[in-house]
Coordinates of C-alpha atoms in Angstrom, one line a residue:
M1 CA -0.2 0.2 -0.1
T2 CA 1.4 3.0 -1.1
F3 CA 1.6 6.6 1.0
F4 CA -1.1 8.1 -1.6
T5 CA -3.6 5.3 -1.7
V6 CA -3.1 5.9 2.3
V7 CA -4.4 9.4 2.0
L8 CA -6.8 8.4 -0.6
R9 CA -8.5 5.9 1.6
G10 CA -8.8 8.3 4.7
L11 CA -10.8 10.4 2.3
I12 CA -13.4 8.0 1.0
R13 CA -13.7 6.3 4.2
R14 CA -16.9 8.7 5.1
P15 CA -17.8 10.1 1.4
V16 CA -20.6 11.9 2.8
R17 CA -18.6 13.5 5.5
T18 CA -15.8 14.6 3.0
C19 CA -18.8 15.6 0.5
L20 CA -20.0 17.8 2.9
T21 CA -16.5 19.4 3.9
L22 CA -15.7 20.0 0.0
L23 CA -19.3 21.9 -0.2
G24 CA -18.2 23.9 2.8
I25 CA -15.0 24.6 1.4
S26 CA -16.2 25.2 -2.2
I27 CA -18.8 28.0 -1.0
G28 CA -15.7 29.9 0.9
I29 CA -13.9 29.8 -2.1
G30 CA -16.8 30.4 -4.6
S31 CA -17.6 33.8 -2.4
V32 CA -14.0 34.8 -2.8
V33 CA -13.7 34.5 -6.8
T34 CA -17.2 36.2 -7.0
L35 CA -16.8 38.9 -4.4
V36 CA -13.1 40.1 -5.5
G37 CA -14.0 39.5 -9.1
M38 CA -16.5 42.0 -9.2
S39 CA -14.1 44.7 -7.1
R40 CA -11.4 43.9 -9.1
G41 CA -13.6 44.0 -12.5
Y42 CA -14.9 47.6 -11.5
E43 CA -11.2 48.6 -11.2
M44 CA -10.5 47.1 -14.8
S45 CA -13.5 48.5 -16.3
I46 CA -13.0 51.6 -15.4
G47 CA -9.1 51.8 -16.2
K48 CA -9.9 50.5 -19.5
Q49 CA -12.7 53.2 -19.9
L50 CA -10.1 56.0 -19.0
D51 CA -7.6 54.2 -21.1
V52 CA -9.8 54.0 -24.2
I53 CA -11.0 57.5 -23.9
G54 CA -7.0 58.8 -23.5
I55 CA -7.3 60.6 -20.3
D56 CA -4.3 61.2 -18.5
V57 CA -5.6 63.3 -15.2
V58 CA -8.8 63.2 -13.9
V59 CA -10.0 66.0 -11.7
S60 CA -13.1 65.4 -9.0
N61 CA -14.5 66.4 -6.0
M62 CA -14.9 63.0 -3.8
S63 CA -14.7 65.2 -0.6
G64 CA -15.4 61.9 1.3
G65 CA -18.2 60.4 -0.3
L66 CA -18.4 57.4 -2.4
L67 CA -19.5 58.9 -5.5
P68 CA -18.1 62.2 -6.9
K69 CA -19.8 65.5 -6.1
M70 CA -20.9 68.4 -8.6
F71 CA -18.8 71.0 -8.6
D72 CA -18.9 74.3 -11.0
E73 CA -17.7 73.8 -14.6
S74 CA -15.7 77.4 -14.4
I75 CA -12.8 75.0 -12.7
E76 CA -11.8 73.7 -16.6
E77 CA -11.1 77.0 -17.7
K78 CA -8.4 77.5 -15.3
V79 CA -7.0 74.3 -15.5
A80 CA -6.8 74.9 -19.4
E81 CA -4.4 77.3 -18.8
L82 CA -1.6 75.2 -17.1
P83 CA 1.7 74.7 -19.3
L84 CA 1.6 70.8 -19.1
V85 CA -2.1 70.9 -20.3
K86 CA -2.7 69.7 -24.0
E87 CA -6.7 69.6 -23.8
T88 CA -9.5 69.5 -21.5
T89 CA -13.2 68.5 -21.4
R90 CA -15.9 68.5 -19.0
V91 CA -18.0 65.8 -18.0
L92 CA -21.5 65.2 -15.6
M93 CA -21.6 61.5 -14.8
L94 CA -24.8 60.5 -13.1
M95 CA -25.9 57.1 -11.8
L96 CA -29.1 57.0 -12.3
S97 CA -32.5 54.7 -12.5
I98 CA -33.6 54.7 -16.1
E99 CA -37.4 53.1 -16.8
D100 CA -36.9 49.6 -16.0
A101 CA -33.6 49.4 -15.5
P102 CA -32.4 50.3 -11.8
M103 CA -29.4 51.9 -12.2
M104 CA -27.3 53.2 -15.5
M105 CA -24.4 55.3 -16.3
V106 CA -25.7 59.0 -18.0
S107 CA -22.7 60.5 -19.3
G108 CA -23.3 64.2 -20.5
R109 CA -20.1 65.4 -22.2
E110 CA -19.0 68.6 -23.5
W111 CA -19.6 69.0 -27.1
G112 CA -16.3 68.5 -29.4
G113 CA -14.5 67.6 -26.4
F114 CA -12.3 64.4 -26.9
T115 CA -14.2 62.2 -24.8
W116 CA -16.8 62.0 -28.0
E117 CA -13.3 60.9 -30.2
K118 CA -13.6 57.0 -29.6
L119 CA -17.7 56.4 -30.0
E120 CA -17.9 54.4 -33.2
V121 CA -21.3 54.3 -34.7
V122 CA -22.9 51.2 -35.0
E123 CA -26.5 52.6 -35.8
G124 CA -28.0 56.0 -36.6
R125 CA -25.8 59.0 -36.0
M126 CA -24.6 61.4 -33.3
P127 CA -26.5 64.6 -32.1
K128 CA -26.4 67.4 -34.9
D129 CA -24.5 69.8 -32.2
G130 CA -24.6 70.0 -28.2
E131 CA -28.0 71.6 -27.9
E132 CA -29.9 69.0 -29.7
F133 CA -32.2 67.0 -27.1
A134 CA -30.9 63.6 -28.0
V135 CA -29.2 61.0 -27.0
V136 CA -27.0 57.8 -28.1
L137 CA -27.0 54.6 -26.5
G138 CA -24.0 52.1 -26.0
T139 CA -24.6 48.6 -27.2
L140 CA -24.7 47.2 -24.2
A141 CA -27.1 49.9 -22.8
A142 CA -29.3 49.5 -26.0
E143 CA -29.8 45.7 -25.0
V144 CA -30.6 46.4 -21.3
L145 CA -33.1 49.0 -22.3
K146 CA -34.3 47.6 -25.2
K147 CA -34.2 50.5 -27.2
K148 CA -33.5 50.9 -31.1
V149 CA -32.9 54.4 -33.2
G150 CA -35.9 56.3 -33.0
D151 CA -37.3 55.0 -29.4
M152 CA -37.6 57.4 -26.5
V153 CA -35.7 57.0 -23.5
Q154 CA -36.9 58.9 -20.2
I155 CA -34.5 60.5 -18.1
E156 CA -35.9 62.1 -15.3
A157 CA -38.7 64.2 -16.3
D158 CA -38.0 64.6 -19.7
E159 CA -38.2 61.7 -22.7
L160 CA -35.2 62.3 -25.2
P161 CA -35.1 60.2 -28.7
V162 CA -32.6 58.0 -29.2
V163 CA -30.3 58.8 -32.5
G164 CA -27.7 56.6 -32.3
I165 CA -26.0 53.4 -31.1
V166 CA -22.5 53.6 -30.6
D167 CA -19.4 51.2 -29.7
G168 CA -17.1 52.8 -27.1
H169 CA -14.8 49.6 -27.1
A170 CA -15.1 49.3 -23.4
V171 CA -17.8 47.9 -21.3
V172 CA -18.3 50.9 -19.5
E173 CA -18.8 53.2 -22.4
N174 CA -21.0 50.7 -24.0
G175 CA -23.1 50.4 -20.7
A176 CA -23.8 54.2 -21.0
I177 CA -26.2 56.5 -22.0
I178 CA -24.5 59.2 -23.7
L179 CA -25.4 63.3 -24.6
S180 CA -24.4 66.6 -24.7
L181 CA -23.4 68.1 -21.5
P182 CA -25.5 71.2 -21.3
V183 CA -28.9 69.0 -22.3
L184 CA -28.0 66.7 -19.1
Q185 CA -27.5 69.8 -16.9
E186 CA -30.9 71.2 -18.1
V187 CA -32.6 67.4 -18.0
T188 CA -31.4 66.9 -14.6
G189 CA -31.7 70.7 -12.9
N190 CA -28.0 71.0 -12.5
P191 CA -26.8 74.0 -14.5
G192 CA -23.0 74.9 -14.8
K193 CA -22.4 71.6 -13.0
V194 CA -20.0 69.0 -13.7
T195 CA -18.6 65.8 -12.0
F196 CA -15.4 65.7 -13.8
V197 CA -12.8 67.6 -15.9
D198 CA -10.5 65.2 -17.7
I199 CA -7.1 66.2 -19.0
R200 CA -4.6 65.2 -21.4
V201 CA -1.1 66.0 -21.5
P202 CA 1.2 66.0 -24.4
Q203 CA 2.6 62.5 -25.5
G204 CA 5.9 61.7 -23.5
T205 CA 5.0 63.8 -20.5
S206 CA 6.7 61.9 -18.0
D207 CA 5.2 60.5 -14.4
A208 CA 6.9 63.1 -12.4
D209 CA 5.5 66.5 -14.4
I210 CA 2.1 64.5 -14.4
A211 CA 2.3 64.5 -10.6
T212 CA 3.6 68.2 -10.5
L213 CA 0.2 69.1 -12.9
C214 CA -1.6 67.3 -10.1
G215 CA -0.3 69.3 -7.4
Q216 CA -1.1 72.4 -9.5
V217 CA -4.8 71.8 -10.1
N218 CA -5.2 70.4 -6.3
E219 CA -3.9 74.1 -5.3
M220 CA -6.2 75.9 -6.9
F221 CA -9.2 73.5 -6.5
P222 CA -8.4 72.6 -3.0
E223 CA -12.0 71.0 -2.5
G224 CA -11.2 68.6 -5.1
K225 CA -8.8 66.1 -6.1
A226 CA -6.4 65.8 -9.2
K227 CA -4.8 62.4 -10.0
P228 CA -3.4 60.6 -12.9
A229 CA -5.9 58.3 -14.7
S230 CA -4.0 55.0 -13.7
E231 CA -4.8 56.0 -10.1
V232 CA -8.0 57.4 -10.1
V233 CA -10.0 53.9 -9.1
G234 CA -7.3 52.1 -6.5
T235 CA -7.5 55.2 -4.4
S236 CA -11.1 56.1 -4.6
Q237 CA -12.9 55.5 -1.2
G238 CA -15.9 53.8 -2.9
Y239 CA -13.6 50.9 -4.1
R240 CA -11.7 50.9 -1.0
L241 CA -14.7 50.0 0.6
A242 CA -16.0 47.3 -1.8
R243 CA -12.9 45.8 -1.5
A244 CA -12.6 45.7 2.4
M245 CA -16.0 44.5 2.2
S246 CA -15.6 41.5 -0.2
W247 CA -12.3 40.5 1.4
S248 CA -13.9 40.5 5.0
T249 CA -16.7 38.7 3.8
S250 CA -14.6 36.4 2.0
L251 CA -12.4 35.9 5.2
L252 CA -15.6 35.1 7.4
A253 CA -16.6 32.4 4.5
I254 CA -12.9 31.0 4.9
I255 CA -13.0 31.1 8.6
V256 CA -16.1 29.0 8.6
G257 CA -14.1 26.4 5.8
V258 CA -11.2 26.1 8.3
L259 CA -13.4 25.1 11.1
G260 CA -15.1 22.6 8.6
V261 CA -12.1 20.7 7.5
M262 CA -10.3 20.6 11.1
N263 CA -13.6 19.2 12.5
T264 CA -13.4 16.4 9.5
M265 CA -10.0 15.7 10.2
L266 CA -10.4 15.5 13.7
M267 CA -13.0 13.1 13.3
T268 CA -10.7 10.8 11.0
V269 CA -8.0 10.7 13.3
F270 CA -10.5 9.5 16.0
E271 CA -11.7 7.1 13.6
R272 CA -8.3 5.6 12.7
T273 CA -6.5 5.7 16.0
H274 CA -6.1 1.9 15.7
E275 CA -4.7 2.3 12.0
I276 CA -2.3 5.1 13.0
G277 CA -1.0 2.7 16.1
I278 CA -0.4 0.1 13.5
L279 CA 1.3 2.4 11.2
L280 CA 3.5 3.8 13.8
A281 CA 4.3 -0.1 14.9
L282 CA 5.5 -0.9 11.4
G283 CA 7.7 1.6 11.6
W284 CA 6.3 5.0 10.0
K285 CA 7.6 7.9 11.5
R286 CA 5.8 10.2 13.6
R287 CA 6.6 13.1 11.0
R288 CA 5.1 11.0 8.4
I289 CA 2.1 10.5 10.2
L290 CA 1.6 14.3 10.5
L291 CA 2.8 14.7 6.8
M292 CA -0.3 12.0 5.7
V293 CA -2.7 14.3 7.6
L294 CA -1.8 17.2 6.0
C295 CA -1.6 15.7 2.7
E296 CA -5.5 14.3 3.3
S297 CA -6.5 18.3 4.2
A298 CA -4.3 19.7 1.6
L299 CA -6.0 17.6 -0.5
L300 CA -9.7 18.5 0.6
G301 CA -8.4 22.2 0.2
F302 CA -7.7 21.7 -3.2
L303 CA -10.6 19.5 -4.6
G304 CA -12.7 22.2 -2.6
G305 CA -10.8 24.9 -4.3
L306 CA -11.2 23.4 -7.7
T307 CA -15.1 23.0 -7.3
G308 CA -15.7 26.8 -5.6
V309 CA -13.5 28.3 -8.5
G310 CA -16.5 26.6 -10.8
L311 CA -18.9 28.0 -8.6
G312 CA -17.5 31.3 -8.2
A313 CA -17.1 31.5 -12.0
L314 CA -20.4 30.7 -12.8
G315 CA -22.0 33.3 -10.1
L316 CA -20.0 35.8 -11.8
K317 CA -21.5 35.1 -15.1
I318 CA -24.7 35.1 -13.8
L319 CA -24.1 38.6 -12.0
E320 CA -22.8 39.9 -15.4
Q321 CA -26.1 39.3 -17.1
T322 CA -28.2 40.9 -14.0
P323 CA -29.5 44.3 -15.2
T324 CA -27.8 45.8 -12.1
I325 CA -24.4 45.1 -13.4
R326 CA -24.4 44.8 -16.8
G327 CA -22.9 47.7 -18.6
L328 CA -21.4 49.0 -15.4
L329 CA -18.3 46.4 -14.9
E330 CA -16.7 43.5 -16.7
P331 CA -16.0 40.9 -14.0
D332 CA -12.6 39.8 -13.5
M333 CA -12.0 36.0 -13.9
S334 CA -8.3 36.2 -15.0
A335 CA -6.1 33.2 -14.2
K336 CA -4.3 34.7 -11.4
L337 CA -7.6 35.2 -9.4
L338 CA -8.4 31.8 -9.9
L339 CA -5.1 30.1 -9.2
T340 CA -5.1 32.6 -6.0
S341 CA -8.3 30.9 -5.1
I342 CA -7.2 27.4 -5.2
G343 CA -3.9 28.3 -3.5
I344 CA -6.2 30.0 -0.7
A345 CA -8.1 26.7 -0.3
V346 CA -5.0 24.4 -0.1
V347 CA -3.6 26.7 2.5
V348 CA -6.8 26.6 4.4
G349 CA -6.4 22.6 4.5
I350 CA -3.2 22.8 5.6
I351 CA -3.4 25.3 8.3
S352 CA -6.7 22.7 9.2
G353 CA -4.8 20.1 9.6
L354 CA -1.9 21.1 11.4
Y355 CA -3.5 20.3 14.7
P356 CA -5.3 17.1 13.9
G357 CA -1.8 16.0 12.1
W358 CA 0.0 17.0 15.2
R359 CA -2.5 15.1 17.8
S360 CA -2.4 12.0 15.7
S361 CA 1.6 11.9 15.4
R362 CA 1.8 12.3 19.4
L363 CA -0.4 8.8 19.8
S364 CA 1.2 5.9 21.7
P365 CA 1.6 2.8 19.0
S366 CA 0.8 0.2 22.0
R367 CA -2.0 2.2 23.4
A368 CA -3.4 3.3 19.8
M369 CA -3.7 -0.4 18.8
N370 CA -5.7 -1.5 22.1
L371 CA -8.2 1.1 21.4

């Protein structure tokens, strides 16, 4: 009988208990994949949007809130005069309930600004000018709202015609309702207000120069904050809160998994006391007994991790298609996240097996054989 055979026999001896333990680990790892995949997906989706549009610096007013607060658009004129600034544009971005969709991004953009450049018309046309009361829908937004060119979309108390469907080459862009800034300001009753001033700098500008530019903007706009586009999401309070909540919830599920595996391994040790005594009498060293228990618990963790990754990926796919999430982000299902989750499961298994393994290795061969 080989070492691996002994390890497998320990797990299949009580198949129902083993399967229930695997289920507990799977749920914990599934929650890690789902929750962390959502939070990372949010960061990646926003990052891709900024990269596609070509934004180098973002000016906003978070003021400790989860969502950016509106501020006076006149700040753009002052920012545009700074020496390192190549181009600026104003944006009013709001998260609104639109018809049957509980939450959608509505993006009012300065007409003629560079945020319109990458939008590719798939059907229909762009607004004629910055004063036309009309919207274009990203491809995902059109699917969620079930709208086509010529239909009406209600934003607040106004109905605006859909004049075009566009491909923004990023999930967040394709999930948005896009219209001219003055139109959205009037529809929502926020004249002269924006949530972002987006900045482009000359190509080849160093990170040090961008940091200097951010400092200059912060001096003239103390209630707001200018940040390089690469740092916007990762340093935002909303993202930090979502990341903390996802990991804390996952940690609770992992702790439950640790307790479940530990209980299973302790029961296994108690039931196999006589067998362990025989193995010790046959010459097995105590560290080999410890290794046997650790291998069993690690294998439990590995199998539970594989199943949990499958459950988590399925959960992400389901959430991605829900009206609340669709168009707002693309969940992260990268190989790195999946492998990390499996690694966590194996570590959970090993930690859970330490005490049962130590206890079994301390058994006296003569006493164990008489039990």
